[in-house]
Coordinates of C-alpha atoms in Angstrom, one line a residue:
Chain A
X210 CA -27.8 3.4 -17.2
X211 CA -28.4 4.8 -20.5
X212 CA -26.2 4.6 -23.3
X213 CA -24.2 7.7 -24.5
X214 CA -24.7 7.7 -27.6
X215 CA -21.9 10.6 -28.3
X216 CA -19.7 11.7 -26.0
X217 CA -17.8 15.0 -26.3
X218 CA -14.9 15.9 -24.5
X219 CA -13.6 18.8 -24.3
X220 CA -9.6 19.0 -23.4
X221 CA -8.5 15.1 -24.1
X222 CA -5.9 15.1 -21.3
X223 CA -5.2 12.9 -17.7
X224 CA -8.7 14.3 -16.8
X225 CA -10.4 14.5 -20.4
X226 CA -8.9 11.1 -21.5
X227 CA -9.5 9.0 -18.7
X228 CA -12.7 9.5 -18.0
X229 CA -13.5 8.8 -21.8
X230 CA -12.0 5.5 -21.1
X231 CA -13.9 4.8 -18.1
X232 CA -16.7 5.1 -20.2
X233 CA -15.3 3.3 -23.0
X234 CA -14.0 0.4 -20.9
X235 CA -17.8 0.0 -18.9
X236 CA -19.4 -0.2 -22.3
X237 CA -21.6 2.7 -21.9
X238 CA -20.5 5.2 -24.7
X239 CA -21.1 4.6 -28.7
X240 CA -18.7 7.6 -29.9
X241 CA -16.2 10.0 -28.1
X242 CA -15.2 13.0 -29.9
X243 CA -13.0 15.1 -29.3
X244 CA -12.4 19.4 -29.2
X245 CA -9.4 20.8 -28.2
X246 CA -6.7 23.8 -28.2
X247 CA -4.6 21.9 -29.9
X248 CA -4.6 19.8 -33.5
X249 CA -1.5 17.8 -32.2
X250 CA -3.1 17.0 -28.9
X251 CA -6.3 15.6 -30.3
X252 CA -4.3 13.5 -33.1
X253 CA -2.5 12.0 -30.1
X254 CA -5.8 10.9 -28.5
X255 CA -7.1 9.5 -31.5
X256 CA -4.1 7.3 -32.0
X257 CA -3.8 6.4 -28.7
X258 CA -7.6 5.1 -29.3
X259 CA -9.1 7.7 -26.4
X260 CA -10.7 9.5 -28.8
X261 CA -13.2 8.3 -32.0
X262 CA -12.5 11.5 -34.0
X263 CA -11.6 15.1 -33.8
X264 CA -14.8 17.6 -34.3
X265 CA -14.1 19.9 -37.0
X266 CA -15.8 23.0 -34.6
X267 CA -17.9 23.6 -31.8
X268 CA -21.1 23.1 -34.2
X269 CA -19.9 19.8 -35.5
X270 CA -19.1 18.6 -31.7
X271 CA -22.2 19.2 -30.5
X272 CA -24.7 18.4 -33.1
X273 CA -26.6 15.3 -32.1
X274 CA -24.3 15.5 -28.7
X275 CA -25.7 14.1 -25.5
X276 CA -23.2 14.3 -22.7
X277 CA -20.6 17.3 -23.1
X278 CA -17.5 17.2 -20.6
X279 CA -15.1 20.0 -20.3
X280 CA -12.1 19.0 -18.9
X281 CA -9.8 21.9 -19.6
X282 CA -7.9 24.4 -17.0
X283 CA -10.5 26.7 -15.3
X284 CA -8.7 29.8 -16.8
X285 CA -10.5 28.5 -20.9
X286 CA -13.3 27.7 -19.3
X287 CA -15.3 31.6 -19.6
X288 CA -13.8 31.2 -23.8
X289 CA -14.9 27.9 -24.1
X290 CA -18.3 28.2 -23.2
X291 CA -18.7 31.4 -25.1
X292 CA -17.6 29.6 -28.1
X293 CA -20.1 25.9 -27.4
X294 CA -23.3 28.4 -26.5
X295 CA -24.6 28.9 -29.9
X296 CA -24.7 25.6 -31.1
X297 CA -25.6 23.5 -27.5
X298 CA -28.9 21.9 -28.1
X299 CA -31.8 22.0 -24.7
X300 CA -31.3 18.0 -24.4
X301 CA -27.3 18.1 -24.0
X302 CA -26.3 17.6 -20.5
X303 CA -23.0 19.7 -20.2
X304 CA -20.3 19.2 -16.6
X305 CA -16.7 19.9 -16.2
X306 CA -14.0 19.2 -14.3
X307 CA -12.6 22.0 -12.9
X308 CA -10.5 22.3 -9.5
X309 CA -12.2 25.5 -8.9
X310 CA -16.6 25.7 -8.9
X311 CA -17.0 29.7 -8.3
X312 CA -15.2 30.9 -11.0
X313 CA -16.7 27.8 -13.8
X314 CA -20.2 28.9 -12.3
X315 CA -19.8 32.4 -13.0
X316 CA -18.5 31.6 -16.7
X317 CA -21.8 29.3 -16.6
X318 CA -24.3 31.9 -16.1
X319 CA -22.9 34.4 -18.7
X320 CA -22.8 32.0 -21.5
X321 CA -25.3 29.8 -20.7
X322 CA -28.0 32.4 -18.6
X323 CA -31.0 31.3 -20.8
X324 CA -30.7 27.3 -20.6
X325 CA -28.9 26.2 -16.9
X326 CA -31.0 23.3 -16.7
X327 CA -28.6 20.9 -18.0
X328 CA -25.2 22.4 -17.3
X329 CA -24.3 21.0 -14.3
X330 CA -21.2 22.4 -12.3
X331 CA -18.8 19.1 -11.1
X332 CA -15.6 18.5 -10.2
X333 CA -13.6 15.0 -10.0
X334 CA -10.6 14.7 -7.2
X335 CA -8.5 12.5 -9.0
X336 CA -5.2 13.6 -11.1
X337 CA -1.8 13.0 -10.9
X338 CA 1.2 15.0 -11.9
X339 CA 1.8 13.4 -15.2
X340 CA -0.8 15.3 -18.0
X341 CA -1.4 14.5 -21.8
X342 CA -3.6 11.8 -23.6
X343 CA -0.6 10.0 -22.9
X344 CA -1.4 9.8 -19.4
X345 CA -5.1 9.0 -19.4
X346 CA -5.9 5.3 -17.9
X347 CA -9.8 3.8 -17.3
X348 CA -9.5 3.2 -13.9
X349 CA -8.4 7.3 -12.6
X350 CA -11.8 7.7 -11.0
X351 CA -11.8 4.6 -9.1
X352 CA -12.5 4.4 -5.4
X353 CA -12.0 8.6 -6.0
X354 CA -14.7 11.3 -5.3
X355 CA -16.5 13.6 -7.5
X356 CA -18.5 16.5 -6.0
X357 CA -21.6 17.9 -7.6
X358 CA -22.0 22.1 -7.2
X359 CA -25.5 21.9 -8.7
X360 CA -27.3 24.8 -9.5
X361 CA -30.7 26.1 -8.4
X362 CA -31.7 26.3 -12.0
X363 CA -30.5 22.7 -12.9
X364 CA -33.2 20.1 -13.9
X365 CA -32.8 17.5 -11.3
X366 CA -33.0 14.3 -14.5
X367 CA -29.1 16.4 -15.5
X368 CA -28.0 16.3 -11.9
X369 CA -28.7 12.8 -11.7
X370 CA -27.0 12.3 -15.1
X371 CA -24.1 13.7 -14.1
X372 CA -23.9 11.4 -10.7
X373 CA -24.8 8.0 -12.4
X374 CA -22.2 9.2 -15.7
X375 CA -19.6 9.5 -12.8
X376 CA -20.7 6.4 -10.7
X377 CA -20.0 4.3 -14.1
X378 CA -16.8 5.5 -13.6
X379 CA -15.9 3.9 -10.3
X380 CA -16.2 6.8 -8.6
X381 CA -18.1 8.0 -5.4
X382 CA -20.3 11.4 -5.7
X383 CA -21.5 13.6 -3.3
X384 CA -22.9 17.4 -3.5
X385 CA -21.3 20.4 -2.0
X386 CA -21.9 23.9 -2.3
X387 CA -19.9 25.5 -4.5
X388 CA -18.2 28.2 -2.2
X389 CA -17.9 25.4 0.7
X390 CA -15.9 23.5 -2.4
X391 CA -14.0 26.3 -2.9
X392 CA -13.1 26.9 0.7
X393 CA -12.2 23.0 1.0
X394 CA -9.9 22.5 -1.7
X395 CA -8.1 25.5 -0.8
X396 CA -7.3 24.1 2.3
X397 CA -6.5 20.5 1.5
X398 CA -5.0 20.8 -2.5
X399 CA -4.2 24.5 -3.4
X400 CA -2.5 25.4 -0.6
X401 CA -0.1 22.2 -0.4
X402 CA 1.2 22.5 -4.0
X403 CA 1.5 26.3 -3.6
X404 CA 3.5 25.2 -0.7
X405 CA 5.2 22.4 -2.5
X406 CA 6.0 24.6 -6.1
X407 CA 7.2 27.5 -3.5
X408 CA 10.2 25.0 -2.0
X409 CA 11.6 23.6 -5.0
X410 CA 11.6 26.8 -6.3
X411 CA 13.4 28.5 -3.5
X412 CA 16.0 25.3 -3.6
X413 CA 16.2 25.4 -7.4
X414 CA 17.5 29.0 -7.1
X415 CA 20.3 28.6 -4.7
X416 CA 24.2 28.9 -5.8
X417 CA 24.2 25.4 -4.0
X418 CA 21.1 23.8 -5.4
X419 CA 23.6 20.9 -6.8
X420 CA 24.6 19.7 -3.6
X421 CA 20.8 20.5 -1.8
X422 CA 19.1 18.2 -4.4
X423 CA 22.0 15.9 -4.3
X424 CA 21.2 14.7 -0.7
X425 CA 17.4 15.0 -0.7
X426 CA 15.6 11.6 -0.2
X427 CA 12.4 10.1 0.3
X428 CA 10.8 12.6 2.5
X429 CA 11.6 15.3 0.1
X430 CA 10.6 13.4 -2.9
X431 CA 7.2 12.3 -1.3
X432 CA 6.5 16.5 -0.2
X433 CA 7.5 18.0 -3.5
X434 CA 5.8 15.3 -6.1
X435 CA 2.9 17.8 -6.5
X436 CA 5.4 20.5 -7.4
X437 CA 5.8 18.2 -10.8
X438 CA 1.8 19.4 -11.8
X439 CA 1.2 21.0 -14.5
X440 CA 2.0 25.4 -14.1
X441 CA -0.8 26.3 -16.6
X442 CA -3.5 24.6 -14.8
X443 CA -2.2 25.5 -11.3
X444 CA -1.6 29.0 -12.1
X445 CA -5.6 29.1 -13.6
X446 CA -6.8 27.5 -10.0
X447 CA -4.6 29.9 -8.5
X448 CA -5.6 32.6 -9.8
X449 CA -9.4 31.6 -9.9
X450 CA -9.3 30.4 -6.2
X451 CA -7.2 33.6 -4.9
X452 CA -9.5 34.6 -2.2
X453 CA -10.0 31.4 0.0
X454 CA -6.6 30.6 -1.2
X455 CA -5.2 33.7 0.8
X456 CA -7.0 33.8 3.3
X457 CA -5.9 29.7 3.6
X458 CA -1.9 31.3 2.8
X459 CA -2.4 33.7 5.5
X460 CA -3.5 31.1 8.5
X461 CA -0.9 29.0 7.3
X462 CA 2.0 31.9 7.9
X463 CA 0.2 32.0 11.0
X464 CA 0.9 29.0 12.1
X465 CA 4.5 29.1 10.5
X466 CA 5.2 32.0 12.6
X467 CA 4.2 30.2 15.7
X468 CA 6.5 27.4 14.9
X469 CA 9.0 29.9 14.3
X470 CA 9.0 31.3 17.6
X471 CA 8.8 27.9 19.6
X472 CA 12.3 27.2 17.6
X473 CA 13.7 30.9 18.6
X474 CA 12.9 30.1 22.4
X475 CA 13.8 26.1 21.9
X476 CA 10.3 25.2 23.1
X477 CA 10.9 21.8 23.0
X478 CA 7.7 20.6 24.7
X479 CA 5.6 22.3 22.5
X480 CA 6.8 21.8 19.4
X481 CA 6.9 17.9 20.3
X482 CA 3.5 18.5 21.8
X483 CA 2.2 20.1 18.1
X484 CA 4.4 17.2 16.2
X485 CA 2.0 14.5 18.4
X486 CA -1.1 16.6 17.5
X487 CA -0.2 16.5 13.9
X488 CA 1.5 13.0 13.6
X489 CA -2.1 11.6 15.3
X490 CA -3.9 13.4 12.8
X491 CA -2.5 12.3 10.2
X492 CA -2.0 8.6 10.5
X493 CA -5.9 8.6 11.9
X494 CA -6.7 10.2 8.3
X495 CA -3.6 7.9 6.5
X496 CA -5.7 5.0 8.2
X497 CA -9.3 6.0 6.6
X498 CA -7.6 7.0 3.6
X499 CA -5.8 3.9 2.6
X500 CA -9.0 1.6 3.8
X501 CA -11.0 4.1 1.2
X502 CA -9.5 6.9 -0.9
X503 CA -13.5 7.0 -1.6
X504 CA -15.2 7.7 1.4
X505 CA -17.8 9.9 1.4
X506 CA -18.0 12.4 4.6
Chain B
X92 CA 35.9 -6.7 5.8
X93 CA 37.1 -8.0 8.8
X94 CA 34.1 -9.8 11.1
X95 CA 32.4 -7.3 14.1
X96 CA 32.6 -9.6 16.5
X97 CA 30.7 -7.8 19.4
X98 CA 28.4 -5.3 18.0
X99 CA 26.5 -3.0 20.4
X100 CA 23.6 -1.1 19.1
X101 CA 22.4 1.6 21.6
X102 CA 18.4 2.4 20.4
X103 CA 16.8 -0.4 18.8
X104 CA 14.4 1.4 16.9
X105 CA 14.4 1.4 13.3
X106 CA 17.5 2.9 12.8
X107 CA 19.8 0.6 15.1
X108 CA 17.5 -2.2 14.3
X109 CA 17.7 -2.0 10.7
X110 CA 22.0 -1.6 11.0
X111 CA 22.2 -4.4 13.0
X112 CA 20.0 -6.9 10.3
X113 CA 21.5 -5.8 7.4
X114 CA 25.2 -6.9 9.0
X115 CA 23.8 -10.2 10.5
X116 CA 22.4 -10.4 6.7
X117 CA 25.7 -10.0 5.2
X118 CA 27.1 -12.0 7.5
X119 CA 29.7 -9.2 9.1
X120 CA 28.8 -9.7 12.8
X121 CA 28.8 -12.2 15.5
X122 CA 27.2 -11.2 18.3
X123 CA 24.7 -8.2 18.7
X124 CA 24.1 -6.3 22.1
X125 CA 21.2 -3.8 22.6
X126 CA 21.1 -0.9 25.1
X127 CA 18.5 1.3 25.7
X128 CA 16.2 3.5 27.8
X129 CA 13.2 1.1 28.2
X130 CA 13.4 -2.7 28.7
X131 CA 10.3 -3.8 26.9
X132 CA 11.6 -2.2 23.4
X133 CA 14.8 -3.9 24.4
X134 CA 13.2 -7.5 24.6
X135 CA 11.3 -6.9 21.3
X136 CA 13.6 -6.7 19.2
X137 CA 15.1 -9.7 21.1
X138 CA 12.6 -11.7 20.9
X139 CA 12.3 -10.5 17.0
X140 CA 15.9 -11.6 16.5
X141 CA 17.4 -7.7 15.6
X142 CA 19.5 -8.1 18.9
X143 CA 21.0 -11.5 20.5
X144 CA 21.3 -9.9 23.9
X145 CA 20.4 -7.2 25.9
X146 CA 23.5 -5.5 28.1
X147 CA 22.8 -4.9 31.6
X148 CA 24.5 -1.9 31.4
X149 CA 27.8 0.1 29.8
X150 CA 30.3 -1.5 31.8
X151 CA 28.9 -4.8 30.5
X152 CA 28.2 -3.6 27.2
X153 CA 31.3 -1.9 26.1
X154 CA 33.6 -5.0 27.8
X155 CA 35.3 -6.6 24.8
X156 CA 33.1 -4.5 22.1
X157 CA 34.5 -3.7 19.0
X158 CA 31.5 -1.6 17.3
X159 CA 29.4 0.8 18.7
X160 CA 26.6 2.9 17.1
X161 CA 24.6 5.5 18.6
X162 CA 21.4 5.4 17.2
X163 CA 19.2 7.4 20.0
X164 CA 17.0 10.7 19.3
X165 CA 19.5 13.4 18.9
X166 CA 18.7 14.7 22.5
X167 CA 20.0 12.1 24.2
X168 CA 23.1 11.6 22.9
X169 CA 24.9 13.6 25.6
X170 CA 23.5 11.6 28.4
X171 CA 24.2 8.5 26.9
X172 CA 27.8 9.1 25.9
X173 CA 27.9 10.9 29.5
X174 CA 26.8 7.1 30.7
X175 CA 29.4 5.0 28.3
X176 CA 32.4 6.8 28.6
X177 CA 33.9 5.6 31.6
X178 CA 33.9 1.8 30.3
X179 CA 35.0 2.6 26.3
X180 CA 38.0 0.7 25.3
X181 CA 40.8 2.3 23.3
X182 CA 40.1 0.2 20.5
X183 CA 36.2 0.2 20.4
X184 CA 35.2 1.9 17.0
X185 CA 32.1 4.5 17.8
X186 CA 30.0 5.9 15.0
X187 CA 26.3 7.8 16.0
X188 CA 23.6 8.0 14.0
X189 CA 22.1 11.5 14.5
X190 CA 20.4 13.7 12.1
X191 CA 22.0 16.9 12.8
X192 CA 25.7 17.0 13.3
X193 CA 27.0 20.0 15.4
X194 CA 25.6 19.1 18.4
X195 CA 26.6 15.3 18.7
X196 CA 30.1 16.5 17.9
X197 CA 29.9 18.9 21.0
X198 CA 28.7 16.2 23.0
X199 CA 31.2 13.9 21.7
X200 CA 34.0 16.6 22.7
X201 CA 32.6 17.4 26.1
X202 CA 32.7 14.1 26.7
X203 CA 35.2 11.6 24.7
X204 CA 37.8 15.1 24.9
X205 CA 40.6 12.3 26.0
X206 CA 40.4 9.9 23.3
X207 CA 38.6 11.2 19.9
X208 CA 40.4 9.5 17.6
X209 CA 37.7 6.5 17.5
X210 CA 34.8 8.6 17.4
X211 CA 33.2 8.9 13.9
X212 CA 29.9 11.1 13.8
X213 CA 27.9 9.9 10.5
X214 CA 24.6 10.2 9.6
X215 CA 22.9 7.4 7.7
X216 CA 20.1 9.3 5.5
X217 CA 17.4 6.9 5.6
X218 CA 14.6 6.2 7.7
X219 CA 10.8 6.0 7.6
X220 CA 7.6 7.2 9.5
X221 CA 7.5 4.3 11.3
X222 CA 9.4 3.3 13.9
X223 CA 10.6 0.9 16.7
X224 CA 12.3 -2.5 15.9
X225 CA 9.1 -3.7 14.3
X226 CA 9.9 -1.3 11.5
X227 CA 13.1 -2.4 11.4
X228 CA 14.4 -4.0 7.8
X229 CA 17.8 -5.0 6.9
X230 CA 17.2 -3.3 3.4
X231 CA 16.8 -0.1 4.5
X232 CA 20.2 1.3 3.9
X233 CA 20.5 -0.5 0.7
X234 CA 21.3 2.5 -2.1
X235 CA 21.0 5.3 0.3
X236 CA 23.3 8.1 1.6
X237 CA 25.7 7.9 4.5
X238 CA 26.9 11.4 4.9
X239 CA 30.6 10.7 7.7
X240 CA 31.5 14.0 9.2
X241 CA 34.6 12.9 10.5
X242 CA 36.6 15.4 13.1
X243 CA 40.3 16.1 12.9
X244 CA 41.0 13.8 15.8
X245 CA 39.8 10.7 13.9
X246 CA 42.4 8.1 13.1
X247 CA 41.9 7.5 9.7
X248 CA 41.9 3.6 10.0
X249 CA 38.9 4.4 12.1
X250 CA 36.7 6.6 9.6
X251 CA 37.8 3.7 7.1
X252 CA 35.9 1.4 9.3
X253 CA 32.9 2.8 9.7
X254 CA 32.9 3.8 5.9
X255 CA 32.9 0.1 5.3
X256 CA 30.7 -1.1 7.8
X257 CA 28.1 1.2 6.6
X258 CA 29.1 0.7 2.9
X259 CA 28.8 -3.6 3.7
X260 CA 24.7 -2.6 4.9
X261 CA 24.6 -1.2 0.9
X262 CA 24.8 2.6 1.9
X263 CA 26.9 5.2 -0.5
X264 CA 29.3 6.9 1.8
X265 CA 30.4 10.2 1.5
X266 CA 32.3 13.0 3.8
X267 CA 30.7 16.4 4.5
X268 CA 32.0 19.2 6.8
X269 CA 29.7 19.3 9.5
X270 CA 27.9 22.7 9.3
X271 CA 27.5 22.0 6.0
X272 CA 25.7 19.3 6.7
X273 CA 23.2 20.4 8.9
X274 CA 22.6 23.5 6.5
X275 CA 21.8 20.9 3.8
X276 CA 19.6 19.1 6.3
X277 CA 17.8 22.1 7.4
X278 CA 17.0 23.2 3.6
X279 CA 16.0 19.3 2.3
X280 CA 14.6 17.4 5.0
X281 CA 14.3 19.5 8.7
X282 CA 12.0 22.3 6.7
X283 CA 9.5 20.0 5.0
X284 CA 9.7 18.3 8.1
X285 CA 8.1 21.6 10.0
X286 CA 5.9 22.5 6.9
X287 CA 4.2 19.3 6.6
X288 CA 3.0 18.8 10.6
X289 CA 2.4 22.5 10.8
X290 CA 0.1 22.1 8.0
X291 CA -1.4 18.8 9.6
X292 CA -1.9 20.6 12.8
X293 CA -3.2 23.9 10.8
X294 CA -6.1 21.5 9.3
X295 CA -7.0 19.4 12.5
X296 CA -7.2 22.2 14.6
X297 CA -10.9 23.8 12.4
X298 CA -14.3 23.5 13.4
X299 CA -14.1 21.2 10.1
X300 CA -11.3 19.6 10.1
X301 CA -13.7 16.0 9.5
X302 CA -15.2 17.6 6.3
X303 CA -11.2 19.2 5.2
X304 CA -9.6 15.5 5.8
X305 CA -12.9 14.0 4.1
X306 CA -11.7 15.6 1.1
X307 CA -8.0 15.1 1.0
X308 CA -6.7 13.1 -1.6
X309 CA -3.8 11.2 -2.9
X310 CA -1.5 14.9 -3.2
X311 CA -2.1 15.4 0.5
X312 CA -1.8 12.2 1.4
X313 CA 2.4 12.6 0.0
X314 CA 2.8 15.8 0.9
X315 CA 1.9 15.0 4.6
X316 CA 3.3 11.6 4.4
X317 CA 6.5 12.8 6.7
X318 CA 4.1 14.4 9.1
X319 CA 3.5 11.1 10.6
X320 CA 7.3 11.0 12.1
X321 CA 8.3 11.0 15.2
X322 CA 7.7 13.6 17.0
X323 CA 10.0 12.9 19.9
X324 CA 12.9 13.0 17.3
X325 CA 12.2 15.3 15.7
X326 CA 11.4 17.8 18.1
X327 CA 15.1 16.9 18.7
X328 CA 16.1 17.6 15.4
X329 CA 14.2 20.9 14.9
X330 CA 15.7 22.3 18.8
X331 CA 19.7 20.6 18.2
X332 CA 19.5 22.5 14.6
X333 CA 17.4 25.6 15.1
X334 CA 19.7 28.1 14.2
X335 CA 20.3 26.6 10.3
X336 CA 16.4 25.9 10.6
X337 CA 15.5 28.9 11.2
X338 CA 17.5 30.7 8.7
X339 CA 15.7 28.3 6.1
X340 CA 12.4 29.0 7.6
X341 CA 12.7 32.6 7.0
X342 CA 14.4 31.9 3.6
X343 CA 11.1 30.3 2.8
X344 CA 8.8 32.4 4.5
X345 CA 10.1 35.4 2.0
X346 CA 9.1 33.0 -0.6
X347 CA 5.7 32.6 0.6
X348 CA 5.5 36.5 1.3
X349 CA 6.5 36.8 -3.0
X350 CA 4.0 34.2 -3.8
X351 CA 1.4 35.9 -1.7
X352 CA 2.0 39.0 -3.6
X353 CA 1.7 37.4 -6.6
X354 CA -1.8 35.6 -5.8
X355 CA -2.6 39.4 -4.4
X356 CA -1.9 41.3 -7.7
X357 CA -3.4 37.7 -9.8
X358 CA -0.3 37.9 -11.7
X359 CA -0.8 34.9 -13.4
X360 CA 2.3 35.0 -15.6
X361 CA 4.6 35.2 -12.5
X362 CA 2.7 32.5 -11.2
X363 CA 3.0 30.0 -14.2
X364 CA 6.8 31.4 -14.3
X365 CA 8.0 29.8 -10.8
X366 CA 5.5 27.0 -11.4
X367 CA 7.2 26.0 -14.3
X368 CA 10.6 26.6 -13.2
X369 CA 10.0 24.4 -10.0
X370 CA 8.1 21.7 -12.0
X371 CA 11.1 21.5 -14.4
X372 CA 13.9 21.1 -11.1
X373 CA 11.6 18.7 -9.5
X374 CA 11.3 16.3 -12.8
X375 CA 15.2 16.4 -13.5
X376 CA 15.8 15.7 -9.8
X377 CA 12.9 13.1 -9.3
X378 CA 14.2 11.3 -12.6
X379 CA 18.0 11.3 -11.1
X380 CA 16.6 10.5 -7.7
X381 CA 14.8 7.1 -9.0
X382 CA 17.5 6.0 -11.2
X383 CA 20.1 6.4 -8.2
X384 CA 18.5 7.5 -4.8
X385 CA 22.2 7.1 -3.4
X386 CA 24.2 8.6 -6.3
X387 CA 26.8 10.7 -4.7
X388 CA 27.0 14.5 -5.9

């Protein structure tokens, strides 16, 4: 593939970071430079070596720029492209990283209406709960996916940019639409740490929380690590994903309340009967998972 | 400690299995007898070397025993003390292993009423999705909780024994009244329990639950982790402890009803709010819980 000759990314955390160190590490970027909320933060990156330098400004990062990530939570997204549109040249091939596509798009076409062809909508499932420069490693997007929301409007030499830019990086991409995305990842990532932020929480509040915490084991710690994320950027997806994420919230309480009323009439069989269903499900999935985090459907 | 010199282990699953290795490990028992409903599980873990023999029956397994632990699915435990009572010796030492507490010690009342003062009910808090004696490891109580819910009725040289058998398999031992217990139970371990196969079973149940799963990653992958238990125990578990269950269910459920409102009105403040303040409980705890995931409170 093609050298990158600068790199810009914007948001140097887990997500930021790392991926400029994939880069880094396969030999396939000259310069990374970095643009950020905060001074401190990009300092940090430098020292740590993620980053080559810190851009002075949005017209300093992106003169002579040829790849452009933005890897910051959804909720800066609409300010940051606002702020990037004026200086973004026609050959710079712009992605992000956002957990939620919908929202990014939407922020897409109102800053960037006149030239879509190379800003190309993405979004890599890899993370962890630790954030920060601090946290970034080369090898995040290993064996993980990244899914592609193209865009009618997107030149189909940026889409393929994108994909082989992510490839490099160990990782396996595949194209989805963006409200299918949406739909998905309310199902199978928002939901759960909404679920997992809402138990701790409820514990964390309780006159005994001591004594509750103070016998929780593996199981518990294993459920509630995703309640360790970062709020910011949770409460951005949140907010940004609210409508599948509802409606997801909503088929979950119902299948709460039917678990609620097998334990009111001690329906034995058919709890254990929904505990097999599950408990099959899951190790079936725990199988294909372990064999290949990467697996493209 | 003074030598076990017949040990019977009723259930020779992961739980009994791993109790009975970890005191042949330290060298603390002489001979090991397994009981149980089906034969073939019985000659497994014989011919794996957890158990020496297997007892033809109570009369023959309780004749000259000096240990006994109940390590069954929590429904059963009536039925089998039902089946051992008539051959226990005044001296044998009998200690359970059952998640939830209340209804063991009914059982044991209804049927021990005559001669309580060597029953111990204990619950040892470790365990994994797997099960059977394959799964069985004599490590497994090594730095975790044993939670002794002793009765009145106990002599205390007999609560002093099982304390330091289960102390000798590496276990921190502490005493708990027993509806506290399974209060604390419901809250930390029964609820996530429920959560995580209701969500599994939530998921597998869609039209596209292939393309959902395809996209899990590694946050799903924990926060499910404990829906591949048993469901045979712990459809046990959830029916024997319904009523704290419940109440923690419904506890949660108001959660989830607040959360929902908040994702309604996109109050994004709120949000970040409880995020944080669960994200901040779940670091101090998960930092305590790996320096000492058996520290007593």
């Amino acid at each position: 593939m093609t050298m990158i000759d600068k790199l810009v990314v914007c948001g140097v955390g887990l997500i930021g970071g790392s991926f400029a160190l994939a880069l880094r590490e396969a030999g396939l970027v000259r310069r990374v430079v970095g643009i950020g909320r905060t001074r401190a933060a990009l300092d940090r990156a430098q020292a740590l070596g993620v980053i080559d330098e810190v851009a002075g400004g949005w017209a300093d990062a992106l003169d002579g720029a040829d790849f452009v990530l933005l890897a910051a939570p959804v909720g800066q997204m609409d300010a940051i492209m606002q702020a990037m549109a004026p200086y973004l040249g026609d050959d710079t091939v712009v992605t992000d990283a956002g957990s939620t596509k919908r929202d990014v798009i939407e922020a897409i076409y109102r800053n960037f209406g006149d030239r879509l062809a190379n800003v190309v909508p993405a979004h890599p499932i890899a993370g962890a709960e630790k954030t920060g420069a601090e946290a970034a490693f080369a090898s995040l997007y290993r064996e993980r996916k990244v899914v592609l929301t193209p865009l009618p409007e997107n030149e189909p030499s940026a889409v393929l940019r994108v994909r082989e830019v992510w490839e490099a990086c160990g990782a396996a991409v595949q194209e989805v639409p963006p409200h299918d995305h949406d739909r998905i990842f309310a199902a199978v990532s928002h939901l759960p740490h909404l679920l997992a932020f809402g138990l701790v929480h409820d514990l964390a509040e309780r006159a005994n929380a001591e004594q509750l915490f103070g016998f929780a084991a593996s199981g518990f710690r294993d459920f509630t690590r995703i309640a360790g994320s970062s709020p910011e950027m949770w409460r951005d997806i949140c907010i940004a994903n609210r409508q599948p994420l509802l409606a997801e919230l909503d088929q979950y309480l119902a299948e709460l309340a039917y678990l609620r009323a097998l334990l009111l009439s001690a329906d034995g069989e058919q709890l254990e009967r929904l505990f097999a269903e599950a408990r099959d499900a899951r190790l079936v999935w725990g199988e294909r998972f372990r064999s290949d985090p990467g697996s493209v459907q």
